Coordinates of C-alpha atoms and ligand atoms in Angstrom, one line a residue:
X70 CA -116.1 -41.9 -150.6
X71 CA -117.9 -44.5 -152.8
X72 CA -117.8 -47.5 -151.0
X73 CA -117.1 -50.3 -153.7
X74 CA -117.8 -53.3 -151.7
X75 CA -121.8 -52.2 -151.9
X76 CA -124.0 -54.7 -153.6
X77 CA -127.3 -53.0 -155.3
X78 CA -128.7 -56.5 -156.0
X79 CA -129.0 -57.5 -152.5
X80 CA -131.9 -55.4 -152.3
X81 CA -133.4 -57.1 -155.4
X82 CA -133.1 -60.3 -154.2
X83 CA -136.5 -61.2 -153.9
X84 CA -140.3 -59.8 -154.0
X85 CA -140.2 -58.9 -150.2
X86 CA -137.1 -57.0 -150.3
X87 CA -138.0 -55.4 -153.6
X88 CA -141.5 -54.3 -151.9
X89 CA -139.9 -52.8 -148.8
X90 CA -137.2 -50.4 -151.0
X91 CA -139.6 -49.4 -153.4
X92 CA -139.3 -45.8 -153.6
X93 CA -142.6 -44.7 -155.6
X94 CA -146.4 -46.0 -155.6
X95 CA -149.0 -45.5 -157.9
X96 CA -152.3 -45.3 -156.2
X97 CA -156.2 -45.0 -157.3
X98 CA -156.2 -41.6 -155.1
X99 CA -153.2 -40.3 -157.9
X100 CA -155.8 -40.5 -160.5
X101 CA -158.2 -39.0 -162.6
X102 CA -160.3 -40.1 -165.4
X103 CA -161.4 -38.2 -168.3
X104 CA -164.8 -38.4 -169.8
X105 CA -166.6 -37.3 -172.9
X106 CA -169.9 -36.2 -172.9
X107 CA -171.8 -35.3 -176.7
X108 CA -174.8 -33.5 -176.4
X109 CA -175.7 -34.9 -179.7
X110 CA -175.2 -38.6 -178.8
X111 CA -177.5 -41.3 -177.4
X112 CA -175.8 -44.1 -175.9
X113 CA -171.9 -44.6 -176.1
X114 CA -169.9 -44.3 -179.4
X115 CA -166.3 -45.6 -179.4
X116 CA -163.4 -43.4 -180.2
X117 CA -161.1 -44.9 -183.0
X118 CA -158.0 -43.5 -182.1
X119 CA -158.2 -44.2 -178.6
X120 CA -159.6 -48.0 -178.1
X121 CA -161.4 -48.6 -174.8
X122 CA -162.4 -44.6 -174.5
X123 CA -166.0 -43.5 -175.9
X124 CA -167.9 -40.6 -175.9
X125 CA -171.1 -40.8 -174.1
X126 CA -174.7 -39.3 -174.4
X127 CA -175.8 -37.6 -171.3
X128 CA -178.2 -40.5 -170.2
X129 CA -175.2 -43.0 -170.8
X130 CA -172.7 -41.7 -168.5
X131 CA -174.0 -43.3 -165.4
X132 CA -172.9 -46.6 -166.1
X133 CA -169.4 -45.2 -166.8
X134 CA -169.4 -43.3 -163.5
X135 CA -170.6 -46.4 -161.4
X136 CA -168.1 -48.4 -163.0
X137 CA -165.5 -45.8 -161.9
X138 CA -166.4 -45.7 -158.5
X139 CA -166.9 -49.4 -158.1
X140 CA -163.0 -49.4 -159.1
X141 CA -162.3 -46.9 -156.3
X142 CA -161.7 -44.2 -159.0
X143 CA -163.3 -41.3 -157.3
X144 CA -162.3 -38.4 -159.7
X145 CA -163.2 -37.4 -163.4
X146 CA -162.1 -34.3 -165.8
X147 CA -165.6 -33.9 -167.8
X148 CA -165.3 -32.7 -171.5
X149 CA -168.4 -31.6 -173.1
X150 CA -169.2 -31.7 -176.8
X151 CA -172.2 -29.1 -177.5
X152 CA -175.3 -29.6 -179.6
X153 CA -174.3 -26.8 -181.4
X154 CA -170.9 -24.4 -182.0
X155 CA -170.6 -21.0 -182.6
X156 CA -168.0 -18.5 -182.9
X157 CA -167.9 -17.6 -179.4
X158 CA -168.5 -21.3 -177.9
X159 CA -171.6 -19.9 -176.1
X160 CA -172.6 -23.1 -175.3
X161 CA -170.1 -23.2 -172.5
X162 CA -171.8 -20.6 -170.4
X163 CA -175.4 -21.9 -170.4
X164 CA -177.2 -23.2 -167.5
X165 CA -178.1 -26.2 -170.1
X166 CA -174.8 -26.2 -171.8
X167 CA -173.4 -29.9 -172.2
X168 CA -170.9 -29.6 -169.5
X169 CA -173.3 -28.4 -167.1
X170 CA -175.8 -31.0 -167.5
X171 CA -173.3 -33.5 -167.1
X172 CA -172.1 -32.0 -163.9
X173 CA -175.4 -31.7 -162.6
X174 CA -176.4 -35.2 -163.2
X175 CA -173.3 -36.6 -161.8
X176 CA -173.3 -34.6 -158.7
X177 CA -177.0 -35.2 -158.1
X178 CA -176.7 -39.3 -158.5
X179 CA -173.2 -39.9 -157.4
X180 CA -172.2 -36.8 -154.9
X181 CA -168.8 -38.9 -154.1
X182 CA -167.5 -38.3 -157.6
X183 CA -165.2 -35.4 -157.5
X184 CA -166.0 -33.6 -160.6
X185 CA -163.3 -31.4 -162.6
X186 CA -164.3 -29.6 -165.6
X187 CA -162.3 -28.7 -168.6
X188 CA -162.4 -25.1 -169.1
X189 CA -161.9 -24.1 -172.6
X190 CA -163.8 -23.0 -176.1
X191 CA -162.2 -25.3 -178.6
X192 CA -164.9 -28.0 -178.6
X193 CA -167.2 -25.3 -178.8
X194 CA -166.2 -22.8 -181.3
X195 CA -166.9 -23.3 -185.0
X196 CA -163.3 -22.3 -185.6
X197 CA -161.8 -24.6 -183.4
X198 CA -159.6 -21.9 -181.4
X199 CA -159.7 -21.8 -177.8
X200 CA -161.1 -18.2 -177.2
X201 CA -162.5 -15.4 -179.1
X202 CA -160.9 -14.6 -182.3
X203 CA -161.1 -11.3 -184.7
X204 CA -161.4 -11.5 -188.5
X205 CA -157.6 -12.1 -189.2
X206 CA -158.1 -15.5 -187.2
X207 CA -156.1 -13.7 -184.2
X208 CA -157.1 -14.9 -180.7
X209 CA -158.1 -11.9 -178.5
X210 CA -156.8 -12.6 -175.1
X211 CA -158.5 -10.2 -172.9
X212 CA -162.0 -10.6 -174.7
X213 CA -161.6 -14.4 -174.0
X214 CA -161.2 -13.5 -170.2
X215 CA -164.6 -12.3 -169.8
X216 CA -166.0 -15.4 -171.5
X217 CA -163.9 -17.3 -169.4
X218 CA -165.3 -16.0 -166.3
X219 CA -169.0 -16.6 -167.2
X220 CA -168.0 -20.3 -168.2
X221 CA -166.5 -20.9 -164.7
X222 CA -169.3 -19.4 -162.8
X223 CA -171.6 -21.6 -164.6
X224 CA -169.6 -24.7 -164.2
X225 CA -169.7 -23.8 -160.4
X226 CA -173.4 -23.1 -160.2
X227 CA -173.7 -26.6 -161.8
X228 CA -171.6 -28.1 -159.1
X229 CA -168.2 -28.6 -160.3
X230 CA -165.9 -29.5 -157.5
X231 CA -162.9 -27.8 -159.5
X232 CA -162.3 -26.2 -162.9
X233 CA -159.3 -26.6 -164.9
X234 CA -158.8 -23.9 -167.6
X235 CA -156.7 -25.3 -170.6
X236 CA -156.6 -22.3 -172.8
X237 CA -153.0 -20.6 -171.9
X238 CA -154.5 -17.4 -172.0
X239 CA -152.3 -14.9 -170.3
X240 CA -154.3 -13.6 -167.2
X241 CA -156.6 -16.4 -167.2
X242 CA -156.2 -17.4 -163.3
X243 CA -156.8 -14.4 -162.0
X244 CA -159.5 -13.4 -163.9
X245 CA -161.2 -17.1 -163.0
X246 CA -160.6 -16.7 -159.3
X247 CA -161.9 -13.4 -159.0
X248 CA -165.1 -14.4 -160.9
X249 CA -165.4 -17.5 -158.6
X250 CA -164.9 -15.4 -155.4
X251 CA -167.5 -12.6 -156.6
X252 CA -170.0 -15.3 -157.5
X253 CA -169.4 -16.7 -153.6
X254 CA -167.8 -19.9 -155.1
X255 CA -164.6 -19.4 -152.8
X256 CA -164.8 -23.3 -152.3
X257 CA -164.5 -24.1 -155.9
X258 CA -160.5 -25.0 -156.9
X259 CA -158.6 -24.1 -159.4
X260 CA -156.2 -26.3 -161.5
X261 CA -154.6 -24.9 -164.2
X262 CA -153.1 -26.5 -167.3
X263 CA -150.1 -23.9 -166.5
X264 CA -147.6 -25.7 -168.7
X265 CA -149.2 -26.8 -171.9
X266 CA -147.1 -27.4 -175.0
X267 CA -148.2 -27.1 -178.3
X268 CA -147.9 -30.7 -178.9
X269 CA -148.9 -33.4 -181.6
X270 CA -149.6 -35.8 -178.7
X271 CA -153.2 -34.3 -178.7
X272 CA -154.1 -36.0 -182.2
X273 CA -156.7 -38.3 -180.9
X274 CA -158.4 -36.0 -178.6
X275 CA -159.0 -33.6 -181.5
X276 CA -160.8 -36.2 -183.4
X277 CA -162.8 -37.3 -180.1
X278 CA -163.9 -33.9 -179.3
X279 CA -163.9 -32.7 -182.8
X280 CA -161.5 -29.6 -181.9
X281 CA -158.9 -29.2 -184.7
X282 CA -158.5 -25.7 -185.6
X283 CA -160.4 -24.6 -188.6
X284 CA -157.3 -22.3 -189.6
X285 CA -154.0 -21.9 -188.3
X286 CA -152.7 -23.7 -185.0
X287 CA -152.1 -23.1 -181.4
X288 CA -148.7 -21.8 -181.7
X289 CA -149.4 -18.3 -180.5
X290 CA -151.1 -19.5 -176.8
X291 CA -149.5 -23.1 -176.2
X292 CA -145.7 -23.0 -175.5
X293 CA -142.8 -24.2 -177.7
X294 CA -141.8 -27.9 -176.8
X295 CA -138.4 -26.9 -177.0
X296 CA -138.6 -24.5 -173.8
X297 CA -138.0 -25.2 -170.4
X298 CA -137.4 -22.2 -168.4
X299 CA -140.4 -20.6 -169.9
X300 CA -142.4 -23.2 -168.1
X301 CA -141.3 -21.8 -164.8
X302 CA -142.6 -18.2 -166.0
X303 CA -145.8 -19.9 -166.9
X304 CA -146.4 -21.8 -163.6
X305 CA -144.9 -18.9 -161.4
X306 CA -147.7 -16.6 -163.0
X307 CA -150.3 -19.1 -162.4
X308 CA -149.3 -19.9 -159.1
X309 CA -149.2 -16.0 -157.8
X310 CA -152.6 -15.7 -159.7
X311 CA -154.1 -17.9 -157.4
X312 CA -154.1 -21.5 -159.2
X313 CA -154.4 -24.2 -156.4
X314 CA -152.9 -27.2 -158.5
X315 CA -150.3 -26.6 -161.3
X316 CA -150.5 -29.0 -164.3
X317 CA -147.9 -29.9 -167.2
X318 CA -149.0 -31.4 -170.4
X319 CA -148.4 -33.7 -172.2
X320 CA -146.6 -35.9 -169.5
X321 CA -144.4 -38.5 -170.9
X322 CA -142.1 -36.2 -172.9
X323 CA -142.2 -33.6 -170.3
X324 CA -140.9 -35.3 -166.9
X325 CA -138.4 -32.9 -166.9
X326 CA -140.9 -30.1 -166.6
X327 CA -143.0 -32.0 -163.9
X328 CA -139.8 -32.2 -162.0
X329 CA -138.8 -28.7 -162.3
X330 CA -142.3 -27.4 -160.9
X331 CA -142.2 -29.8 -158.3
X332 CA -139.2 -28.2 -157.2
X333 CA -140.1 -24.9 -157.7
X334 CA -143.5 -24.5 -156.0
X335 CA -145.3 -25.5 -152.9
X336 CA -148.2 -26.5 -154.7
X337 CA -149.6 -30.2 -155.8
X338 CA -148.4 -30.7 -159.4
X339 CA -150.4 -32.6 -161.8
X340 CA -149.8 -33.8 -165.1
X341 CA -152.0 -34.8 -168.2
X342 CA -151.0 -38.2 -169.8
X343 CA -152.8 -37.0 -173.1
X344 CA -154.4 -39.2 -176.0
X345 CA -151.4 -39.5 -178.3
X346 CA -149.5 -41.0 -175.0
X347 CA -152.5 -43.3 -174.8
X348 CA -152.8 -44.3 -178.1
X349 CA -149.3 -45.1 -178.8
X350 CA -149.1 -47.8 -176.1
X351 CA -152.6 -49.2 -177.1
X352 CA -151.4 -49.4 -180.9
X353 CA -148.1 -50.9 -180.0
X354 CA -149.9 -53.5 -177.5
X355 CA -152.8 -54.4 -180.3
X356 CA -149.8 -55.3 -182.8
X357 CA -148.1 -57.6 -179.7
X358 CA -145.2 -55.5 -179.7
X359 CA -145.3 -54.5 -176.0
X360 CA -147.1 -55.8 -172.7
X361 CA -150.0 -53.0 -172.4
X362 CA -150.3 -53.6 -168.7
X363 CA -146.8 -53.7 -167.9
X364 CA -145.8 -50.4 -170.2
X365 CA -148.9 -48.6 -168.9
X366 CA -147.7 -49.0 -165.3
X367 CA -144.5 -48.1 -166.3
X368 CA -145.4 -44.8 -168.0
X369 CA -147.7 -43.6 -165.1
X370 CA -145.1 -44.5 -162.6
X371 CA -142.7 -42.3 -164.4
X372 CA -144.8 -39.2 -163.8
X373 CA -145.2 -40.0 -160.1
X374 CA -141.3 -40.6 -160.0
X375 CA -140.7 -37.1 -161.6
X376 CA -142.7 -35.7 -158.9
X377 CA -146.6 -35.6 -160.3
X378 CA -149.4 -35.7 -157.4
X379 CA -152.1 -36.2 -159.7
X380 CA -152.1 -37.8 -163.1
X381 CA -154.9 -37.5 -165.6
X382 CA -155.0 -40.5 -167.5
X383 CA -157.3 -42.5 -170.1
X384 CA -155.8 -45.5 -168.6
X385 CA -157.2 -44.7 -165.0
X386 CA -160.5 -46.7 -165.3
X387 CA -158.6 -49.9 -166.2
X388 CA -155.3 -49.7 -164.3
X389 CA -157.5 -49.4 -161.2
X390 CA -157.9 -53.2 -161.6
X391 CA -154.2 -53.9 -161.0
X392 CA -153.8 -51.0 -158.0
Ligands
LIG96 C1 -158.2 -28.2 -174.7 C2 -157.5 -29.4 -174.5 C3 -156.9 -30.3 -175.3 C4 -156.6 -31.5 -174.4 C5 -157.3 -31.0 -173.0 N1 -157.9 -30.0 -173.5 C6 -156.6 -30.2 -176.6 C7 -156.0 -29.2 -177.3 O1 -155.2 -28.2 -176.5 O2 -156.0 -29.3 -178.4 C8 -156.0 -32.5 -174.9 C9 -156.1 -33.9 -174.0 C10 -155.4 -34.8 -175.0 O3 -155.1 -35.1 -175.8 O4 -155.8 -36.0 -174.2 N2 -159.6 -27.7 -174.3

């Protein structure tokens, strides 16, 4: 029976008691900071739809990594923009590809930085899709798998600690785990963008890395935002295929999905606080309509509360100052 004499406000009386009963805590160790590395850039170039976030030339990444480490963020996710795009996105598996160069440089200079690589093709292909497409513009699943295998082995050779395939290609986790193990990279961890929705919240990112599809859209591989049970099928497959970490993306509009995965799978759950979620908070704060520090903390805390163990966020670098 419910005790009607209970007064919940007793536990909110002052800071000390509020601190004692707080259920969820955001920590620097929960956060991963994405970094954009551009092969055609010297120095740093800001991204207009993502205030505070830049692309970096290969020589300019050191200061950003130093800043992250100084602030206690020891985890980064690398996105590369190649010198040249082509139909297959071949820069993704070259020893001197942009991601490989960035990883090698970071691991050489800052071995304490844990480096995750985004594994995809959309930033590298002339058509902007996440794999091999045929002449009708159809994404060819199984041909894409062999290119993914080349890509991850090459990232591992460069020194990546973890690879994170984001293309929503069927069978990608099994193919990638096999390729890594065959090449003796059993220690390289695998985080799957297991449940990735076809979302409008990626808008600013596509500007940031110039990866908008030149024709069609991503609805044949990314999930329908209306679907929830399908998320368990996607995550179940990836878990069975050998993913170490399962990710939900985007985060804020999909907290129910984070909660579902946390309940269903004995694996760490990650979520991606994507570019559009970042941009909305930044834009409203710039207009003076919301308090950025308060709102970003609240947003990230909600992801943690829903069950996320790992939060990938463009806020990581700055929110670290308050954690
Ligand atoms: C695909 C990829 C995307 C994001 C991360 N990896 C974009 C897409 O699917 O179009 C989005 C990240 C963001 O919006 O912050 N390589």
